[in-house]
Amino acid sequence: MNILITGSPGVGKTTLIKRVLKELRCDASGFYTEEMREGGIRKGFKIITLDGKEGVLAHVGIKSPFRVSKYGVDVNEFERVGVSALEDAIRGGKVIVIDEIGKMELFSQRFKGAVKAALDAPSLVLATMGKISSPWFREIKGREDVCLLEVTFKNRVGMVAEITDLILSQGESDA
């Protein structure tokens, strides 16, 4: 089973995944993203693996041909930290965490391949996905083995229990 969580920016997708993992107390591997702020202003995003490695995904100060809004994306750093963690998670047979499948991450062809490999793996995938419309996103969201859930400000508190119950009912918590 693969659970993809979508929602507007800032609604709490990453927080939701962290809470589900804490509730399940399962063996998981992968990565999540976190904002980098300076003086209360968002300056970029970093990648943090579940085993503690970190790297900068995007930053206003990065000069790169890969850009999303005002942020330059460091594809090499993302692949070194985030994609490597994802590939290790696929081989490790643990719950696979991908936070997030978004515009910045999709500059990496290696990441796209790893996402498909993760979804095809026997392990549970717990991922967040931006609200983006493209053929690649529609293909991922439309898979028969994907449960797509939208988190909103109204439903986000109850989503932890909903997702946890869904995983436990599938017998996947031992993954």
PDB file of C-alpha atoms in Angstrom:
ATOM      1  CA  MET A   1       0.000   0.000   0.000  1.00  0.00           C
ATOM      2  CA  ASN A   2       1.149   3.525  -0.768  1.00  0.00           C
ATOM      3  CA  ILE A   3      -0.285   6.535   1.039  1.00  0.00           C
ATOM      4  CA  LEU A   4       0.158   9.922  -0.593  1.00  0.00           C
ATOM      5  CA  ILE A   5      -0.808  12.992   1.385  1.00  0.00           C
ATOM      6  CA  THR A   6      -1.540  16.158  -0.526  1.00  0.00           C
ATOM      7  CA  GLY A   7      -2.579  19.621   0.584  1.00  0.00           C
ATOM      8  CA  SER A   8      -1.836  23.298   0.294  1.00  0.00           C
ATOM      9  CA  PRO A   9       1.584  24.650   1.311  1.00  0.00           C
ATOM     10  CA  GLY A  10       1.836  25.169   5.069  1.00  0.00           C
ATOM     11  CA  VAL A  11      -1.170  22.990   5.949  1.00  0.00           C
ATOM     12  CA  GLY A  12       0.956  20.538   7.951  1.00  0.00           C
ATOM     13  CA  LYS A  13       1.808  17.640   5.632  1.00  0.00           C
ATOM     14  CA  THR A  14       5.282  17.131   7.091  1.00  0.00           C
ATOM     15  CA  THR A  15       4.013  17.430  10.657  1.00  0.00           C
ATOM     16  CA  LEU A  16       1.326  14.858   9.860  1.00  0.00           C
ATOM     17  CA  ILE A  17       3.884  12.338   8.592  1.00  0.00           C
ATOM     18  CA  LYS A  18       6.085  12.857  11.663  1.00  0.00           C
ATOM     19  CA  ARG A  19       3.093  12.311  13.974  1.00  0.00           C
ATOM     20  CA  VAL A  20       1.996   9.152  12.140  1.00  0.00           C
ATOM     21  CA  LEU A  21       5.519   7.715  12.400  1.00  0.00           C
ATOM     22  CA  LYS A  22       5.647   8.546  16.101  1.00  0.00           C
ATOM     23  CA  GLU A  23       2.246   6.919  16.661  1.00  0.00           C
ATOM     24  CA  LEU A  24       3.183   3.746  14.774  1.00  0.00           C
ATOM     25  CA  ARG A  25       6.678   3.487  16.257  1.00  0.00           C
ATOM     26  CA  CYS A  26       7.710   1.619  13.126  1.00  0.00           C
ATOM     27  CA  ASP A  27      11.072   1.171  11.461  1.00  0.00           C
ATOM     28  CA  ALA A  28      11.165   3.829   8.744  1.00  0.00           C
ATOM     29  CA  SER A  29      13.708   5.317   6.401  1.00  0.00           C
ATOM     30  CA  GLY A  30      13.693   8.176   3.920  1.00  0.00           C
ATOM     31  CA  PHE A  31      13.633  11.943   4.242  1.00  0.00           C
ATOM     32  CA  TYR A  32      11.592  15.020   4.981  1.00  0.00           C
ATOM     33  CA  THR A  33      11.996  18.672   4.085  1.00  0.00           C
ATOM     34  CA  GLU A  34      12.096  21.615   6.442  1.00  0.00           C
ATOM     35  CA  GLU A  35      12.039  25.358   5.911  1.00  0.00           C
ATOM     36  CA  MET A  36      15.176  27.389   6.531  1.00  0.00           C
ATOM     37  CA  ARG A  37      14.339  30.743   8.100  1.00  0.00           C
ATOM     38  CA  GLU A  38      16.454  33.778   8.853  1.00  0.00           C
ATOM     39  CA  GLY A  39      14.912  36.568  10.887  1.00  0.00           C
ATOM     40  CA  GLY A  40      11.482  34.998  10.451  1.00  0.00           C
ATOM     41  CA  ILE A  41      11.780  35.012   6.649  1.00  0.00           C
ATOM     42  CA  ARG A  42      11.895  31.784   4.649  1.00  0.00           C
ATOM     43  CA  LYS A  43      15.198  31.605   2.803  1.00  0.00           C
ATOM     44  CA  GLY A  44      15.194  28.007   1.631  1.00  0.00           C
ATOM     45  CA  PHE A  45      14.553  24.362   2.325  1.00  0.00           C
ATOM     46  CA  LYS A  46      16.730  21.617   3.718  1.00  0.00           C
ATOM     47  CA  ILE A  47      16.519  17.855   3.402  1.00  0.00           C
ATOM     48  CA  ILE A  48      16.779  15.803   6.588  1.00  0.00           C
ATOM     49  CA  THR A  49      17.002  12.020   6.476  1.00  0.00           C
ATOM     50  CA  LEU A  50      15.332   9.945   9.175  1.00  0.00           C
ATOM     51  CA  ASP A  51      18.798   8.871  10.293  1.00  0.00           C
ATOM     52  CA  GLY A  52      19.936  12.495  10.724  1.00  0.00           C
ATOM     53  CA  LYS A  53      21.848  13.475   7.578  1.00  0.00           C
ATOM     54  CA  GLU A  54      21.136  16.978   6.256  1.00  0.00           C
ATOM     55  CA  GLY A  55      21.613  18.958   3.088  1.00  0.00           C
ATOM     56  CA  VAL A  56      20.301  22.111   1.455  1.00  0.00           C
ATOM     57  CA  LEU A  57      17.685  21.449  -1.222  1.00  0.00           C
ATOM     58  CA  ALA A  58      17.031  25.034  -2.244  1.00  0.00           C
ATOM     59  CA  HIS A  59      17.967  28.525  -1.108  1.00  0.00           C
ATOM     60  CA  VAL A  60      17.619  32.101  -2.304  1.00  0.00           C
ATOM     61  CA  GLY A  61      21.427  32.305  -2.414  1.00  0.00           C
ATOM     62  CA  ILE A  62      21.977  29.252  -4.615  1.00  0.00           C
ATOM     63  CA  LYS A  63      22.915  30.029  -8.202  1.00  0.00           C
ATOM     64  CA  SER A  64      21.405  27.227 -10.234  1.00  0.00           C
ATOM     65  CA  PRO A  65      19.715  26.698 -13.592  1.00  0.00           C
ATOM     66  CA  PHE A  66      17.047  24.834 -11.614  1.00  0.00           C
ATOM     67  CA  ARG A  67      14.715  27.346 -10.010  1.00  0.00           C
ATOM     68  CA  VAL A  68      11.340  27.412  -8.322  1.00  0.00           C
ATOM     69  CA  SER A  69      10.232  30.958  -7.645  1.00  0.00           C
ATOM     70  CA  LYS A  70      13.101  32.787  -5.914  1.00  0.00           C
ATOM     71  CA  TYR A  71      14.894  29.578  -4.888  1.00  0.00           C
ATOM     72  CA  GLY A  72      17.829  27.983  -6.647  1.00  0.00           C
ATOM     73  CA  VAL A  73      17.657  24.187  -6.354  1.00  0.00           C
ATOM     74  CA  ASP A  74      20.811  22.155  -5.663  1.00  0.00           C
ATOM     75  CA  VAL A  75      20.001  18.913  -7.486  1.00  0.00           C
ATOM     76  CA  ASN A  76      23.394  17.335  -6.687  1.00  0.00           C
ATOM     77  CA  GLU A  77      22.978  17.917  -2.939  1.00  0.00           C
ATOM     78  CA  PHE A  78      19.406  16.623  -3.064  1.00  0.00           C
ATOM     79  CA  GLU A  79      20.557  13.434  -4.780  1.00  0.00           C
ATOM     80  CA  ARG A  80      23.483  13.010  -2.373  1.00  0.00           C
ATOM     81  CA  VAL A  81      21.293  13.263   0.726  1.00  0.00           C
ATOM     82  CA  GLY A  82      17.622  12.764  -0.100  1.00  0.00           C
ATOM     83  CA  VAL A  83      17.640  10.419  -3.074  1.00  0.00           C
ATOM     84  CA  SER A  84      20.363   8.250  -1.529  1.00  0.00           C
ATOM     85  CA  ALA A  85      18.215   7.910   1.613  1.00  0.00           C
ATOM     86  CA  LEU A  86      15.227   6.958  -0.531  1.00  0.00           C
ATOM     87  CA  GLU A  87      17.230   4.331  -2.428  1.00  0.00           C
ATOM     88  CA  ASP A  88      18.525   2.914   0.874  1.00  0.00           C
ATOM     89  CA  ALA A  89      14.948   2.799   2.207  1.00  0.00           C
ATOM     90  CA  ILE A  90      13.801   0.791  -0.811  1.00  0.00           C
ATOM     91  CA  ARG A  91      16.564  -1.775  -0.256  1.00  0.00           C
ATOM     92  CA  GLY A  92      16.003  -1.839   3.512  1.00  0.00           C
ATOM     93  CA  GLY A  93      12.425  -3.099   3.535  1.00  0.00           C
ATOM     94  CA  LYS A  94      11.302  -0.445   6.008  1.00  0.00           C
ATOM     95  CA  VAL A  95       8.446   2.015   5.796  1.00  0.00           C
ATOM     96  CA  ILE A  96       9.540   4.436   3.069  1.00  0.00           C
ATOM     97  CA  VAL A  97       9.078   8.138   3.835  1.00  0.00           C
ATOM     98  CA  ILE A  98       9.187  10.695   1.016  1.00  0.00           C
ATOM     99  CA  ASP A  99       8.511  14.297   2.019  1.00  0.00           C
ATOM    100  CA  GLU A 100       7.971  15.653  -0.488  1.00  0.00           C
ATOM    101  CA  ILE A 101       7.289  14.879  -4.115  1.00  0.00           C
ATOM    102  CA  GLY A 102       7.232  18.438  -5.401  1.00  0.00           C
ATOM    103  CA  LYS A 103       8.490  20.822  -8.064  1.00  0.00           C
ATOM    104  CA  MET A 104      11.984  21.200  -6.601  1.00  0.00           C
ATOM    105  CA  GLU A 105      12.543  17.471  -6.197  1.00  0.00           C
ATOM    106  CA  LEU A 106      11.356  16.688  -9.722  1.00  0.00           C
ATOM    107  CA  PHE A 107      14.381  18.388 -11.277  1.00  0.00           C
ATOM    108  CA  SER A 108      16.129  15.090 -10.421  1.00  0.00           C
ATOM    109  CA  GLN A 109      15.484  12.267 -12.883  1.00  0.00           C
ATOM    110  CA  ARG A 110      17.110   9.912 -10.373  1.00  0.00           C
ATOM    111  CA  PHE A 111      14.458  10.960  -7.831  1.00  0.00           C
ATOM    112  CA  LYS A 112      11.615  10.263 -10.268  1.00  0.00           C
ATOM    113  CA  GLY A 113      12.969   6.757 -10.832  1.00  0.00           C
ATOM    114  CA  ALA A 114      13.410   6.184  -7.096  1.00  0.00           C
ATOM    115  CA  VAL A 115       9.823   7.301  -6.386  1.00  0.00           C
ATOM    116  CA  LYS A 116       8.462   4.787  -8.905  1.00  0.00           C
ATOM    117  CA  ALA A 117      10.738   2.069  -7.489  1.00  0.00           C
ATOM    118  CA  ALA A 118       9.522   2.853  -3.962  1.00  0.00           C
ATOM    119  CA  LEU A 119       5.879   2.677  -5.023  1.00  0.00           C
ATOM    120  CA  ASP A 120       6.585  -0.701  -6.680  1.00  0.00           C
ATOM    121  CA  ALA A 121       8.419  -2.051  -3.611  1.00  0.00           C
ATOM    122  CA  PRO A 122       6.648  -4.336  -1.130  1.00  0.00           C
ATOM    123  CA  SER A 123       7.105  -1.794   1.703  1.00  0.00           C
ATOM    124  CA  LEU A 124       4.583   0.814   2.743  1.00  0.00           C
ATOM    125  CA  VAL A 125       5.240   4.239   1.242  1.00  0.00           C
ATOM    126  CA  LEU A 126       4.153   7.273   3.234  1.00  0.00           C
ATOM    127  CA  ALA A 127       4.709  10.388   1.154  1.00  0.00           C
ATOM    128  CA  THR A 128       3.605  13.963   0.682  1.00  0.00           C
ATOM    129  CA  MET A 129       2.886  15.364  -2.732  1.00  0.00           C
ATOM    130  CA  GLY A 130       2.391  18.900  -3.887  1.00  0.00           C
ATOM    131  CA  LYS A 131      -0.861  19.934  -5.534  1.00  0.00           C
ATOM    132  CA  ILE A 132       0.619  19.952  -9.000  1.00  0.00           C
ATOM    133  CA  SER A 133      -1.036  18.945 -12.231  1.00  0.00           C
ATOM    134  CA  SER A 134       1.271  17.306 -14.731  1.00  0.00           C
ATOM    135  CA  PRO A 135       1.235  13.973 -16.560  1.00  0.00           C
ATOM    136  CA  TRP A 136       3.869  12.542 -14.185  1.00  0.00           C
ATOM    137  CA  PHE A 137       1.894  13.595 -11.076  1.00  0.00           C
ATOM    138  CA  ARG A 138      -1.370  12.284 -12.511  1.00  0.00           C
ATOM    139  CA  GLU A 139       0.289   8.939 -13.255  1.00  0.00           C
ATOM    140  CA  ILE A 140       1.532   8.613  -9.663  1.00  0.00           C
ATOM    141  CA  LYS A 141      -1.773   9.742  -8.109  1.00  0.00           C
ATOM    142  CA  GLY A 142      -3.771   7.454 -10.404  1.00  0.00           C
ATOM    143  CA  ARG A 143      -2.013   4.207  -9.494  1.00  0.00           C
ATOM    144  CA  GLU A 144      -4.303   1.468  -8.177  1.00  0.00           C
ATOM    145  CA  ASP A 145      -1.994   0.880  -5.198  1.00  0.00           C
ATOM    146  CA  VAL A 146      -2.148   4.533  -4.078  1.00  0.00           C
ATOM    147  CA  CYS A 147      -4.449   5.928  -1.421  1.00  0.00           C
ATOM    148  CA  LEU A 148      -4.525   9.700  -1.956  1.00  0.00           C
ATOM    149  CA  LEU A 149      -5.560  11.750   1.075  1.00  0.00           C
ATOM    150  CA  GLU A 150      -5.911  15.526   1.239  1.00  0.00           C
ATOM    151  CA  VAL A 151      -5.039  17.272   4.485  1.00  0.00           C
ATOM    152  CA  THR A 152      -6.695  20.609   5.230  1.00  0.00           C
ATOM    153  CA  PHE A 153      -6.656  22.977   8.187  1.00  0.00           C
ATOM    154  CA  LYS A 154     -10.043  21.521   9.190  1.00  0.00           C
ATOM    155  CA  ASN A 155      -9.193  17.817   9.069  1.00  0.00           C
ATOM    156  CA  ARG A 156      -5.491  17.726   9.925  1.00  0.00           C
ATOM    157  CA  VAL A 157      -5.876  16.841  13.610  1.00  0.00           C
ATOM    158  CA  GLY A 158      -7.977  13.756  12.854  1.00  0.00           C
ATOM    159  CA  MET A 159      -5.755  12.669   9.977  1.00  0.00           C
ATOM    160  CA  VAL A 160      -3.131  11.124  12.278  1.00  0.00           C
ATOM    161  CA  ALA A 161      -5.633   8.565  13.577  1.00  0.00           C
ATOM    162  CA  GLU A 162      -7.157   8.053  10.120  1.00  0.00           C
ATOM    163  CA  ILE A 163      -3.802   7.264   8.516  1.00  0.00           C
ATOM    164  CA  THR A 164      -2.592   5.170  11.435  1.00  0.00           C
ATOM    165  CA  ASP A 165      -5.813   3.115  11.373  1.00  0.00           C
ATOM    166  CA  LEU A 166      -5.535   2.694   7.608  1.00  0.00           C
ATOM    167  CA  ILE A 167      -1.980   1.391   7.898  1.00  0.00           C
ATOM    168  CA  LEU A 168      -2.772  -0.935  10.793  1.00  0.00           C
ATOM    169  CA  SER A 169      -5.848  -2.307   9.016  1.00  0.00           C
ATOM    170  CA  GLN A 170      -3.604  -3.290   6.082  1.00  0.00           C
ATOM    171  CA  GLY A 171      -1.198  -5.111   8.373  1.00  0.00           C
ATOM    172  CA  GLU A 172       1.631  -2.954   7.059  1.00  0.00           C
ATOM    173  CA  SER A 173       2.903  -1.552  10.357  1.00  0.00           C
ATOM    174  CA  ASP A 174       5.573  -4.260  10.518  1.00  0.00           C
ATOM    175  CA  ALA A 175       7.035  -3.184   7.166  1.00  0.00           C
TER     176      ALA A 175
END
